[in-house]
mmCIF file of C-alpha atoms in Angstrom:
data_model
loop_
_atom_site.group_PDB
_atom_site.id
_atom_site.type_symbol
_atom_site.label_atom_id
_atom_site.label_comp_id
_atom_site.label_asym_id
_atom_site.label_seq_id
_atom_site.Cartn_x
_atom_site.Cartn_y
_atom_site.Cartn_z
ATOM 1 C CA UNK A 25 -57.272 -68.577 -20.386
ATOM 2 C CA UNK A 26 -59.202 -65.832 -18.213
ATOM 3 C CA UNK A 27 -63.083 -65.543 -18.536
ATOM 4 C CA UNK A 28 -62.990 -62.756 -20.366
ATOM 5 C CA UNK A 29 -60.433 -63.262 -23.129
ATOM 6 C CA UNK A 30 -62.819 -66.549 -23.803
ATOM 7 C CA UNK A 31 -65.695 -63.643 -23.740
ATOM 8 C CA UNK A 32 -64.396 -61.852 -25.863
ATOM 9 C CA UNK A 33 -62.931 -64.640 -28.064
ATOM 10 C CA UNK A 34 -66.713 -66.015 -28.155
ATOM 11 C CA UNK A 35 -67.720 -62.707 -29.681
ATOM 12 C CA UNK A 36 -65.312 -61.155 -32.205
ATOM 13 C CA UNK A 37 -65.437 -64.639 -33.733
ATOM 14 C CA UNK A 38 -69.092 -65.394 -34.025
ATOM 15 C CA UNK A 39 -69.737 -61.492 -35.227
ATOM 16 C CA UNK A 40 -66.672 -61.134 -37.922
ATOM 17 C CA UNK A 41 -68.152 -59.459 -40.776
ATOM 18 C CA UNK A 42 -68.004 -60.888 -44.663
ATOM 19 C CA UNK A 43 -68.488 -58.301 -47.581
ATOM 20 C CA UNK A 44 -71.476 -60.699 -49.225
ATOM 21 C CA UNK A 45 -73.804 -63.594 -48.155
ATOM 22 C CA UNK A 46 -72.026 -66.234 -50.140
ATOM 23 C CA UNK A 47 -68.702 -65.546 -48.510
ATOM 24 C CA UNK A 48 -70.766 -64.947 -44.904
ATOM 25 C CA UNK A 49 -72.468 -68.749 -45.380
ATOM 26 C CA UNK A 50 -68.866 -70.006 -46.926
ATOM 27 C CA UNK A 51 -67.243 -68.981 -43.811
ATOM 28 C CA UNK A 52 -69.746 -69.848 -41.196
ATOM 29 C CA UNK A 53 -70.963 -73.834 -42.996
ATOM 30 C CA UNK A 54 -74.234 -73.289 -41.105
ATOM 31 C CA UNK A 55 -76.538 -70.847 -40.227
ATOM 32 C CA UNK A 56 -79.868 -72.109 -38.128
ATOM 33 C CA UNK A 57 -83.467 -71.625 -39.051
ATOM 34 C CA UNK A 58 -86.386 -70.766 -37.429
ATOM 35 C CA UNK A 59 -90.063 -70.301 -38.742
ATOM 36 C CA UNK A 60 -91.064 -67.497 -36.063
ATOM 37 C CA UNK A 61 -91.010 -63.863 -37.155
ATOM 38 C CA UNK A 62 -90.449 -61.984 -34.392
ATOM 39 C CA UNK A 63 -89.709 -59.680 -35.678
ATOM 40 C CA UNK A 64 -87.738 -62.313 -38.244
ATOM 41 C CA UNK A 65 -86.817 -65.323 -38.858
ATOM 42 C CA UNK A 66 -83.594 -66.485 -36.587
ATOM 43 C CA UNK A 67 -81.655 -67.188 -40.156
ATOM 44 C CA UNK A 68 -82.388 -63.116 -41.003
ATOM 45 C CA UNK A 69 -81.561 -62.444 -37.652
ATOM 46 C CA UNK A 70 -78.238 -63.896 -37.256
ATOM 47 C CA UNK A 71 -76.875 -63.033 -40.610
ATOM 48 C CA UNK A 72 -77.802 -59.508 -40.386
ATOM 49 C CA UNK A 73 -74.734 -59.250 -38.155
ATOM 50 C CA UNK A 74 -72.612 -60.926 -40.651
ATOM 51 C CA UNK A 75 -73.059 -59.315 -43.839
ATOM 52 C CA UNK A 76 -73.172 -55.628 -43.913
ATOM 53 C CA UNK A 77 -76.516 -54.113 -45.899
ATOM 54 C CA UNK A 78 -78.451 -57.522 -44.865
ATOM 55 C CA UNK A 79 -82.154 -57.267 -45.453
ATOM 56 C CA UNK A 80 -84.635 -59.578 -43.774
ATOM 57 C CA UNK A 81 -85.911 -62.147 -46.355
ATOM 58 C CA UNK A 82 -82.175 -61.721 -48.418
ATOM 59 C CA UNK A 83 -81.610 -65.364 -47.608
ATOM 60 C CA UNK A 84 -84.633 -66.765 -48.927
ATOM 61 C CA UNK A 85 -84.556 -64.897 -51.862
ATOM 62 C CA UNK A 86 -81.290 -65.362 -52.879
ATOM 63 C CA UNK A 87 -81.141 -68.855 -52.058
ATOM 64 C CA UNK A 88 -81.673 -70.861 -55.269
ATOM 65 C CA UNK A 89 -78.649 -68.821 -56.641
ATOM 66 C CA UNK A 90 -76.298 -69.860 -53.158
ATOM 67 C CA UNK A 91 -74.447 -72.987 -52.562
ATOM 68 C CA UNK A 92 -75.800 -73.897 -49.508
ATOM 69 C CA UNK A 93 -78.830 -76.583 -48.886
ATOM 70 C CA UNK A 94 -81.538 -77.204 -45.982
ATOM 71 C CA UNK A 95 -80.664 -79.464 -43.907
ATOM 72 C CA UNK A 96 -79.393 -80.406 -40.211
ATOM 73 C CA UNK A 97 -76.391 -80.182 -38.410
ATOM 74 C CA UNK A 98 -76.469 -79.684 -34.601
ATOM 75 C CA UNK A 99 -79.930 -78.156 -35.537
ATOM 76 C CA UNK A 100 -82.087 -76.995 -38.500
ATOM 77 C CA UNK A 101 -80.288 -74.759 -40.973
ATOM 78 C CA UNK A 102 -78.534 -73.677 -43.759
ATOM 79 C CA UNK A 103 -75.500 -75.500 -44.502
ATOM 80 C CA UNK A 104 -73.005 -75.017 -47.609
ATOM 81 C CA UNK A 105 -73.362 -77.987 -50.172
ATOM 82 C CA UNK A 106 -70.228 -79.921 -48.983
ATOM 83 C CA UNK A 107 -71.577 -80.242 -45.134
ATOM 84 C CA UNK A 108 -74.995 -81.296 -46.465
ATOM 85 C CA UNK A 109 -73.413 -83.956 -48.623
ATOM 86 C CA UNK A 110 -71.783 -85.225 -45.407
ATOM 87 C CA UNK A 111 -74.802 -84.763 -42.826
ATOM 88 C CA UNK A 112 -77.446 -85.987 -45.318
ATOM 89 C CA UNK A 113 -76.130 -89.314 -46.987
ATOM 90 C CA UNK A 114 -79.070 -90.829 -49.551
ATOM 91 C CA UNK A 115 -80.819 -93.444 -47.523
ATOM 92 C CA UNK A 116 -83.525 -95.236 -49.412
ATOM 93 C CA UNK A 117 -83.635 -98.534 -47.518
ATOM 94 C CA UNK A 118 -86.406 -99.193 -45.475
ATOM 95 C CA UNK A 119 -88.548 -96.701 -46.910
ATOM 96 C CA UNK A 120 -92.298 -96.716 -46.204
ATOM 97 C CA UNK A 121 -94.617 -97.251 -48.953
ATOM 98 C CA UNK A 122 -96.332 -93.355 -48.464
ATOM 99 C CA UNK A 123 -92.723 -92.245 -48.688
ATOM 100 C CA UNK A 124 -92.223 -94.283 -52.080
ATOM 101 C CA UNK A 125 -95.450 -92.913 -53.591
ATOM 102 C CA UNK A 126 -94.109 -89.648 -52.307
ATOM 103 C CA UNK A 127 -90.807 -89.834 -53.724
ATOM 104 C CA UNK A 128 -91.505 -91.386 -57.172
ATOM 105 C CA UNK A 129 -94.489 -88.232 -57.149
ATOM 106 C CA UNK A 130 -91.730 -85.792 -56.976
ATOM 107 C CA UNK A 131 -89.438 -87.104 -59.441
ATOM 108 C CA UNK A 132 -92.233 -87.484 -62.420
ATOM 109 C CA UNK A 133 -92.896 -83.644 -61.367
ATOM 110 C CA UNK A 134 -88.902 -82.478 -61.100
ATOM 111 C CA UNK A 135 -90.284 -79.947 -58.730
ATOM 112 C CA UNK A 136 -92.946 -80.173 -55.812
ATOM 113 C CA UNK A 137 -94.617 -77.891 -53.578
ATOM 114 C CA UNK A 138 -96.376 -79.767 -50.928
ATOM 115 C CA UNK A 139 -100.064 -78.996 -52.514
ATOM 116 C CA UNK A 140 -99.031 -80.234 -55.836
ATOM 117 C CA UNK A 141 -99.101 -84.078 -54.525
ATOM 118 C CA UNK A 142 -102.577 -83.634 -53.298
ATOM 119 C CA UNK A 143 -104.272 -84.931 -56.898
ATOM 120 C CA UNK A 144 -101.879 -87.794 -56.480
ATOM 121 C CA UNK A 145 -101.744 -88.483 -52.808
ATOM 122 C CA UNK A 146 -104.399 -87.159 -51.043
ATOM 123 C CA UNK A 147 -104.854 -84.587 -48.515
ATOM 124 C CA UNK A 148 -104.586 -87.425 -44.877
ATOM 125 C CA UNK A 149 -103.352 -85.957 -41.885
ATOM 126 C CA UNK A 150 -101.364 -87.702 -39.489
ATOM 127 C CA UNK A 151 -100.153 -86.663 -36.251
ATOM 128 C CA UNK A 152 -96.699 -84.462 -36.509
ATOM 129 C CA UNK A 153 -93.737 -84.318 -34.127
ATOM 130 C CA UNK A 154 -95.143 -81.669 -32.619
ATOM 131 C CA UNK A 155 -98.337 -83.242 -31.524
ATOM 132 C CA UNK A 156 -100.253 -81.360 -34.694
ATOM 133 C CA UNK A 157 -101.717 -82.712 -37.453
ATOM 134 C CA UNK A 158 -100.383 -83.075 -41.172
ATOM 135 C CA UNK A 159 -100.546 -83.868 -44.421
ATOM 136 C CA UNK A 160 -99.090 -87.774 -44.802
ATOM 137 C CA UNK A 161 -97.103 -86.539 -47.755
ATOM 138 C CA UNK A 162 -95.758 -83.287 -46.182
ATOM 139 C CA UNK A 163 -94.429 -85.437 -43.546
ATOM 140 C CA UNK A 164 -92.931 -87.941 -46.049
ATOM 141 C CA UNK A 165 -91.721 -85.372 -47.945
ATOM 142 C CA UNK A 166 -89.661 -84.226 -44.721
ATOM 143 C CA UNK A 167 -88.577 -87.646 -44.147
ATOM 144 C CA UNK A 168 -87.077 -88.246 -47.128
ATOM 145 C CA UNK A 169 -85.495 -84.453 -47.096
ATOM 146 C CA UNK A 170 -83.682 -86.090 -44.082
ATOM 147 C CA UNK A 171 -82.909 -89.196 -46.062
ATOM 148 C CA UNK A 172 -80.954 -87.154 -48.580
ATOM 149 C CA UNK A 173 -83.259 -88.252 -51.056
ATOM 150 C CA UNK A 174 -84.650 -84.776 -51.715
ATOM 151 C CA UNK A 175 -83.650 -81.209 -51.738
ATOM 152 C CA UNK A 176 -84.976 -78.326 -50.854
ATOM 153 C CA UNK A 177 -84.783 -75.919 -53.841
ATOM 154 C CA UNK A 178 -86.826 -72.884 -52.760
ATOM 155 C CA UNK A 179 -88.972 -71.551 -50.258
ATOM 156 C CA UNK A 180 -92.604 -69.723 -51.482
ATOM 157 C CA UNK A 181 -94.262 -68.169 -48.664
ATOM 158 C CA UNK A 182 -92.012 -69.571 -46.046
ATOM 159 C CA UNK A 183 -93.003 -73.231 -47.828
ATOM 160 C CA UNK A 184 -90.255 -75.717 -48.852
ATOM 161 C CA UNK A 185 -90.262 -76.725 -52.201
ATOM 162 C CA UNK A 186 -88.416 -79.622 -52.999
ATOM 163 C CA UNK A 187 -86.493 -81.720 -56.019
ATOM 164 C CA UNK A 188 -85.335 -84.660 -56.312
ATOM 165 C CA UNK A 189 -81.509 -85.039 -55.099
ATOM 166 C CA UNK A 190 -78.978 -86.442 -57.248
ATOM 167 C CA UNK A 191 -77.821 -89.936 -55.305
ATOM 168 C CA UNK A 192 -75.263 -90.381 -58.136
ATOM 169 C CA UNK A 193 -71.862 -88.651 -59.439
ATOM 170 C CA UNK A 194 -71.555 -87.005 -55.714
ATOM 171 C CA UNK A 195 -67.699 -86.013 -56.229
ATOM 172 C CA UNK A 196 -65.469 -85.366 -52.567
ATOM 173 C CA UNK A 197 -65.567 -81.764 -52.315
ATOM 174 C CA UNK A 198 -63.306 -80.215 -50.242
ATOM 175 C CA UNK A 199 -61.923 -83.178 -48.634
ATOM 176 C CA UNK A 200 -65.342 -84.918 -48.241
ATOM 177 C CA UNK A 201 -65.361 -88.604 -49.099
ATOM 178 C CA UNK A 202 -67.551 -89.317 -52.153
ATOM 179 C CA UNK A 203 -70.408 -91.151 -50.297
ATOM 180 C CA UNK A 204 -70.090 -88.282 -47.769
ATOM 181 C CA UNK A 205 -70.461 -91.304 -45.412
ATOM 182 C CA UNK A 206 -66.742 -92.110 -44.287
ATOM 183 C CA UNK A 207 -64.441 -90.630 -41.842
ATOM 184 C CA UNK A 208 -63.632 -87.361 -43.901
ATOM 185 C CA UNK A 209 -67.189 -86.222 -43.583
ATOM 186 C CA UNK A 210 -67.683 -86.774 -40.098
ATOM 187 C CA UNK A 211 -64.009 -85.192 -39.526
ATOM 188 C CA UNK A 212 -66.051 -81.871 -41.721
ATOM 189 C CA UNK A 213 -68.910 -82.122 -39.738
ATOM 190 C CA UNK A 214 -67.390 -82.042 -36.222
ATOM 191 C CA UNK A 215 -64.768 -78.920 -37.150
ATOM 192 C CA UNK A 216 -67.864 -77.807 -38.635
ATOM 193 C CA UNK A 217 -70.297 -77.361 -35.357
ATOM 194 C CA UNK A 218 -66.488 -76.206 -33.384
ATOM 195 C CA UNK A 219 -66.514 -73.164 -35.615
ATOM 196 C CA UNK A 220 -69.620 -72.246 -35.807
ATOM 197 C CA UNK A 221 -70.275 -72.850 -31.865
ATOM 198 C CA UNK A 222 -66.394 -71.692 -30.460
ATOM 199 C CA UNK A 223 -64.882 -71.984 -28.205
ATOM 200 C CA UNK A 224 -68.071 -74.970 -27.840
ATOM 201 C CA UNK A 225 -68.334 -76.531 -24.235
ATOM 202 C CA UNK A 226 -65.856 -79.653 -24.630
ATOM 203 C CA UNK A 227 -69.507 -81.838 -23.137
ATOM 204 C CA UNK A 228 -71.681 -80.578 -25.520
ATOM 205 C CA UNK A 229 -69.473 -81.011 -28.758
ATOM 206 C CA UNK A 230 -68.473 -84.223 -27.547
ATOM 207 C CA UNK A 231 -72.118 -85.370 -27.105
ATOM 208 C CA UNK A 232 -72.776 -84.085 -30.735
ATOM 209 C CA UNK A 233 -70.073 -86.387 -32.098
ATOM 210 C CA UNK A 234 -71.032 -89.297 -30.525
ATOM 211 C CA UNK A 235 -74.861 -88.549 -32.340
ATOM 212 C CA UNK A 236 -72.719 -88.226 -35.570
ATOM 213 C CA UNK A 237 -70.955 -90.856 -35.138
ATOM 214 C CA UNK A 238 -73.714 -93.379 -34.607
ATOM 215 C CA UNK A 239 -75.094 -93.026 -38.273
ATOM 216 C CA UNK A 240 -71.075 -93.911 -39.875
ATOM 217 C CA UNK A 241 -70.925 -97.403 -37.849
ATOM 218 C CA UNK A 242 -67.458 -98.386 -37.550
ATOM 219 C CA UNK A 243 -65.831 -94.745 -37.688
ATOM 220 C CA UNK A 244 -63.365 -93.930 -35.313
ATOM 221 C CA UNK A 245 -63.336 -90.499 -33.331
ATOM 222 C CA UNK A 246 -63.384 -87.723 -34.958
ATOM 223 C CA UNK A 247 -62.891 -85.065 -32.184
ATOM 224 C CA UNK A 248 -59.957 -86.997 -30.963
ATOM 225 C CA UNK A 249 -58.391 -87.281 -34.092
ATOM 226 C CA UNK A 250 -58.874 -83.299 -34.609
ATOM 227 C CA UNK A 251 -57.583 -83.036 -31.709
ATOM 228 C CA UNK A 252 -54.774 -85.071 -31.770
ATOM 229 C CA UNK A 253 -53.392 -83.719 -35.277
ATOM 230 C CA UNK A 254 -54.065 -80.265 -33.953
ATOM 231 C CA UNK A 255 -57.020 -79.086 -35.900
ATOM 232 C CA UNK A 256 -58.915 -78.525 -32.371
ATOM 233 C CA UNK A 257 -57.203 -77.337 -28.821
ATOM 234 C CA UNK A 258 -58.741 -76.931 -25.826
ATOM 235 C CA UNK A 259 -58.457 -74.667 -22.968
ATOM 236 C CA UNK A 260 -60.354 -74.786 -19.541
ATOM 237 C CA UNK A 261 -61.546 -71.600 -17.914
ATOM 238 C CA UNK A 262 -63.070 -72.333 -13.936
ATOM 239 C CA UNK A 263 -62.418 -75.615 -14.551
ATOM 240 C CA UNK A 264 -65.022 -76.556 -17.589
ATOM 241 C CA UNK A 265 -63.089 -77.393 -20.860
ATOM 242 C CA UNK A 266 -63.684 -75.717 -24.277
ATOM 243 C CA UNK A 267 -62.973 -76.556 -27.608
ATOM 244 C CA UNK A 268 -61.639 -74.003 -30.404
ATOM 245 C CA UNK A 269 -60.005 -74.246 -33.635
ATOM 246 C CA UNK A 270 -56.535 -74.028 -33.530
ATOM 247 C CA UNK A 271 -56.108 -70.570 -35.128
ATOM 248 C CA UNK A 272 -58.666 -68.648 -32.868
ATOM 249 C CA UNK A 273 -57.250 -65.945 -30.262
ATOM 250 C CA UNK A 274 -58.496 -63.499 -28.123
ATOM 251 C CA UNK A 275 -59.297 -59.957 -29.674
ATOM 252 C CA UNK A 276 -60.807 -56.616 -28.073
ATOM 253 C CA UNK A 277 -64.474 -56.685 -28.982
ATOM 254 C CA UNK A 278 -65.638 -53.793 -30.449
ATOM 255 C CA UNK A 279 -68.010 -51.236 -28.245
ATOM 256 C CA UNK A 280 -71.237 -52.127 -30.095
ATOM 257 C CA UNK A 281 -74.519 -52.705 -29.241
ATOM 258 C CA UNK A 282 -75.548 -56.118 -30.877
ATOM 259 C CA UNK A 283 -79.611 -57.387 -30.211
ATOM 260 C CA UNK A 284 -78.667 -61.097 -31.321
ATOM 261 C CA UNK A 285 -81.135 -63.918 -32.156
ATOM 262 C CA UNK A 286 -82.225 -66.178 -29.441
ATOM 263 C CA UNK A 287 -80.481 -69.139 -31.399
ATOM 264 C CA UNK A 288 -77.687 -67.082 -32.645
ATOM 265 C CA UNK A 289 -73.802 -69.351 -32.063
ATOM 266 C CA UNK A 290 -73.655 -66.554 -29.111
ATOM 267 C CA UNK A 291 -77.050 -67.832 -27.593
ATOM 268 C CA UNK A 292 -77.292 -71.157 -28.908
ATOM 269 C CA UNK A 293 -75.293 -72.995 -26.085
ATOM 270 C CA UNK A 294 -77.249 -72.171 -22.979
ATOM 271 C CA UNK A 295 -74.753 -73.432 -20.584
ATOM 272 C CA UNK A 296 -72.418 -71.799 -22.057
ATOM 273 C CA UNK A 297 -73.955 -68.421 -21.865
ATOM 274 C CA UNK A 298 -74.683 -68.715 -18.276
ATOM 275 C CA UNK A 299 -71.152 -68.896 -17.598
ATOM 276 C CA UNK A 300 -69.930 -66.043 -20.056
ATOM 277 C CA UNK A 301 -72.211 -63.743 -18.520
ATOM 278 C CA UNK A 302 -73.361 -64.629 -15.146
ATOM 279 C CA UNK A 303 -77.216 -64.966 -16.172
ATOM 280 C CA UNK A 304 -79.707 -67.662 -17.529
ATOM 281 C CA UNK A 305 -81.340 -66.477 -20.550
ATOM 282 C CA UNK A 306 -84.568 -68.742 -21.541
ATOM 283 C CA UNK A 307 -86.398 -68.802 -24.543
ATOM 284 C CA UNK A 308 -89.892 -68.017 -24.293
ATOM 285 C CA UNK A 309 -91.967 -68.477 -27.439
ATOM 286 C CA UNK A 310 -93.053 -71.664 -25.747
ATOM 287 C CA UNK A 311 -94.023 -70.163 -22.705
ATOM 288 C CA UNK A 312 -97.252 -68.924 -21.073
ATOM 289 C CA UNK A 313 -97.664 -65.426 -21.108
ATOM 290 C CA UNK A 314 -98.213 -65.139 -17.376
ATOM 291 C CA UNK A 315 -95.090 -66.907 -16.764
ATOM 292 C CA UNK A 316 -92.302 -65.018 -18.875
ATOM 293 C CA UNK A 317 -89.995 -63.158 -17.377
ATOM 294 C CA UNK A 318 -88.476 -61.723 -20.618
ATOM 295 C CA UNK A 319 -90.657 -61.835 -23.330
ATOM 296 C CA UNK A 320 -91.770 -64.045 -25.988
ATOM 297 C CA UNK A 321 -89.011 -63.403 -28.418
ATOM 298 C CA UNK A 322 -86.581 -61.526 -25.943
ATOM 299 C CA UNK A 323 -83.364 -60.917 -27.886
ATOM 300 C CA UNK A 324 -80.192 -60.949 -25.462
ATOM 301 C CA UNK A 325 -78.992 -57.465 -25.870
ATOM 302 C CA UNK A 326 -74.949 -57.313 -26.139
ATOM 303 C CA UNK A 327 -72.752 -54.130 -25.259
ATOM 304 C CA UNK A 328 -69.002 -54.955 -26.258
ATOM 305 C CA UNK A 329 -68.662 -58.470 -25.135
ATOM 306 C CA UNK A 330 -70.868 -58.249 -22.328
ATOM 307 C CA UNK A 331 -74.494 -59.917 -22.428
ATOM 308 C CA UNK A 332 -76.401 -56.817 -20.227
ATOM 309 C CA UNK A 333 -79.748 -57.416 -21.190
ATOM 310 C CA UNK A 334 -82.568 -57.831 -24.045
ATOM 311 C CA UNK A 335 -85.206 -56.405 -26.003
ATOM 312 C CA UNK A 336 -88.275 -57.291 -27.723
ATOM 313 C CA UNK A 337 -89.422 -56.054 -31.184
ATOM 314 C CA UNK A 338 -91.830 -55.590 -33.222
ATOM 315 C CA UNK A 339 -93.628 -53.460 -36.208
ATOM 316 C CA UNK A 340 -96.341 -51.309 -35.444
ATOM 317 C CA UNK A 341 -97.585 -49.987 -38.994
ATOM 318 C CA UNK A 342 -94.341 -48.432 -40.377
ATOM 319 C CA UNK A 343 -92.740 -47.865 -36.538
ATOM 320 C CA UNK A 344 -90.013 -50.223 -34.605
ATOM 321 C CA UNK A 345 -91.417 -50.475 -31.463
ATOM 322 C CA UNK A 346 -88.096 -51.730 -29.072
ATOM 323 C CA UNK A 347 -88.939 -52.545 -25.909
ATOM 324 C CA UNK A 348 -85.281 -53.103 -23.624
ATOM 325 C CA UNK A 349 -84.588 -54.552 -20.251
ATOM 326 C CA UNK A 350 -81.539 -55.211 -17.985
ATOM 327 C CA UNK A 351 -80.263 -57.489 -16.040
ATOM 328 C CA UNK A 352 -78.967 -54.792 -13.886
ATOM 329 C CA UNK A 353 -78.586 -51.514 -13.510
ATOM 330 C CA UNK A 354 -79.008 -50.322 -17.563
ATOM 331 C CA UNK A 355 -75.599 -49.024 -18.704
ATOM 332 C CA UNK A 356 -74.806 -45.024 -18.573
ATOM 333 C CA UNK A 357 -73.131 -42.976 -20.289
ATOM 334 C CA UNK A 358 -73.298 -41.434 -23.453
ATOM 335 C CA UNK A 359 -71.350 -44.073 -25.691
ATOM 336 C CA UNK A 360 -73.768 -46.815 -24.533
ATOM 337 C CA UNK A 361 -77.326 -44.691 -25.489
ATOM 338 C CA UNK A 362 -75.277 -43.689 -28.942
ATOM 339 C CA UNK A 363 -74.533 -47.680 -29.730
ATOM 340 C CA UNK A 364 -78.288 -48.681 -28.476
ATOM 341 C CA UNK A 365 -79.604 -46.137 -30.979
ATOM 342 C CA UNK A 366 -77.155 -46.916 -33.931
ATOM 343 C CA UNK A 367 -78.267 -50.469 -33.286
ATOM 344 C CA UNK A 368 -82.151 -49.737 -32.988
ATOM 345 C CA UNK A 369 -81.744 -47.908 -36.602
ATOM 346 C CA UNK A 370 -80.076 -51.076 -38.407
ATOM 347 C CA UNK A 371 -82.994 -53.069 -37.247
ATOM 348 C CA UNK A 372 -85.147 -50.599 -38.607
ATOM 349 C CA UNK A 373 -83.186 -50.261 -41.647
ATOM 350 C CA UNK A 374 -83.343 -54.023 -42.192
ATOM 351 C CA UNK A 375 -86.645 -54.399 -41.064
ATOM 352 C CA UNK A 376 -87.940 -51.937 -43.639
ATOM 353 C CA UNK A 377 -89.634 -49.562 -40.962
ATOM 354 C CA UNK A 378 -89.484 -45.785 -41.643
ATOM 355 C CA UNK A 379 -88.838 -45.224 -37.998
ATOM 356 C CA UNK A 380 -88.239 -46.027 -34.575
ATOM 357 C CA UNK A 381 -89.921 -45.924 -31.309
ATOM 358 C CA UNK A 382 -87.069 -46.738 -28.453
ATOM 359 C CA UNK A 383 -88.965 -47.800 -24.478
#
C-alpha cells in the first residue's frame, strides 16, 4: 500500500458520516472525552464531524437516553454498553473501607452526585492523580466507576453522577461472554480500538492488547487470533506495519476543510500522524505559554486528506474568533478559502455564535 492510499484510507474512515448520534456512537464503540472547552469538549468536537446538525453539549444531553456508558478503553470515553460490559468487569475484591462506605452510600441513595455523600462521608481531601487535591469519596467514587461497580448515569454541570451498576443478570450481548471477562470480550475490545484507531500502528495496538490482556489472566491472544481468522490484516507502508479491519479500502477523500480535535482517531496516534503527514503535532494545554509553538488548544487543520496546518478558537461575546496557521506555505486557490470558510461557519453554527471573525 502507498502512503497516500493509507492517508486517505485513515480519513474517509474516521470522518464517515451517520444520520443520528445513536447510529454515529453504534458505529464508532468509542468516542474519547475531555474536560477542556476550548472551544469544546474533545467528545463535541469529534462527533461534530460524524453526525450532521451536531451541537456542542448534544452528547451530554442526550446521554441518559443513549446506549453507551463512561468508561475506558485505550483512553477515557464514551463507549456503547456491550464494550463497557467487557472493559469494566465488577471487581469488588479488595476494596478499601472509604470505597465500601462509598459504595453502600450510593446504593441506599440509587443516585449520587458527588456533594450528596458529604452528610455521610465527609468533605477529606486527598491527593489526586494529578498531584491536586480531592474529596476521599470523589476519588472512591472514581475507583469504583473503574471497578464496574458504578455507572455513570448523567453529567450536571460537566459533574458525573453516578448509580449503582447491576453486577447480576449481565446477558452476552453481541457476542460478549456473560461475565464480559473471557476471551469474547477481549476479542470485542481489541477489533474495537482497530476501528476506531485504523489502519492503528501494528506497535501501538499490540501494546494495547497486551494491557488488556493482563486483567483476563490465562486468555490467549486476541490480535493474533483476529488476525489469523481474518477479522484484522495488515499492510506495511515504509516499512512500519498497520493494522485494519478486513473490509476497509482506500477511497478519494473528499476536498473539505476539517479543524479536528486534538484527540480525535485522526490525531490520537501521534506517531502515526507524523508519518501521514510529514509533521509533529503536540498538544499544548499542558504547556507554558512562552514555550508553544501552536497554541494551547491548536486544532490540526485538514484540507482533503492532507494535515496542512491548525487553528485556534474561541468565543468572543457572540463572535468566532479563528485564528489559522500553516505548516507551509497556506494553500491557494479559491476552492481551499471556500472550504476554510464553509468550515469556519459549522463551527460557528455548532458553537452557537452569530458570527465569525476569520485571522
Amino acid at each position: 500500500m502507498r502512503l497516500a492510499d493509507l492517508r486517505a484510507l485513515a480519513v474517509t474512515r474516521a470522518l464517515a458520516p451517520s444520520p443520528t448520534l445513536a447510529a454515529a456512537l453504534a458505529r464508532a464503540g468509542f468516542v474519547q472525552a475531555d474536560p477542556i472547552k476550548a472551544p469544546a469538549c474533545a467528545q463535541d468536537l469529534i462527533l461534530r464531524h460524524r453526525v450532521p446538525g451536531y451541537r456542542a453539549g448534544d452528547l451530554e444531553r442526550e446521554y441518559p437516553a443513549l446506549e453507551v456508558e463512561e468508561g475506558f478503553l485505550y483512553a477515557y470515553g464514551f463507549l456503547a454498553r456491550p464494550l463497557w460490559r467487557a472493559a469494566h468487569p465488577p471487581r469488588a475484591a479488595g476494596l478499601t473501607t472509604i470505597e465500601r462506605r462509598t459504595l453502600d452510600a450510593v446504593r441506599a441513595l440509587g443516585r449520587a452526585h458527588p456533594r450528596d455523600l458529604e452528610a455521610t462521608l465527609g468533605r477529606a481531601r486527598r491527593t489526586n492523580a494529578w498531584g491536586g487535591r480531592s474529596r476521599a469519596s470523589t476519588m472512591a467514587l472514581e475507583r469504583l466507576h473503574g471497578r464496574g461497580l458504578l455507572r455513570v448515569i448523567a453529567r450536571e454541570a460537566g459533574v458525573r453522577v453516578y448509580a449503582p451498576a447491576a453486577t447480576h443478570d449481565r446477558p452476552g450481548v453481541d457476542g460478549l461472554s456473560d461475565d464480559g471477562l473471557g476471551v469474547d470480550g477481549l476479542r470485542a475490545l481489541v477489533l474495537a480500538a482497530a476501528s476506531v484507531l485504523g489502519p492503528a500502528p501494528e506497535r501501538a495496538l499490540r501494546s494495547l492488547a497486551t494491557r488488556l490482556r493482563r486483567r483476563r489472566p490465562g486468555a490467549p491472544d486476541a490480535l493474533a487470533a483476529l488476525l489469523a481468522e481474518g477479522a484484522l490484516r495488515r499492510v506495511e507502508v515504509d516499512g512500519r506495519g498497520y493494522l485494519l479491519p478486513a473490509d476497509a479500502a482506500p477511497a478519494d477523500a473528499p476536498r473539505e476543510v476539517r479543524l479536528l480535535a486534538p484527540f480525535d482517531p485522526l490525531v490520537w496516534d501521534r506517531a502515526r500522524f507524523e508519518h501521514l503527514w510529514g509533521w509533529a503535532y503536540r498538544f499544548e494545554a499542558y504547556t507554558p505559554a512562552a514555550r508553544r509553538v501552536r497554541g494551547y488548544y491548536a486544532l490540526p487543520l485538514l484540507w482533503g486528506d492532507r494535515v496542512v496546518g491548525w487553528a485556534n478558537a474561541r468565543v468572543e461575546g457572540q463572535a468566532l474568533a479563528l485564528d489559522v496557521g500553516f505548516v507551509g506555505a497556506r494553500p491557494r486557490g479559491a476552492a481551499f478559502r471556500g472550504a476554510l470558510a464553509d468550515e469556519a461557519e459549522r463551527l460557528r453554527a455548532f458553537l452557537g455564535a452569530r458570527e465569525v471573525a476569520l485571522a
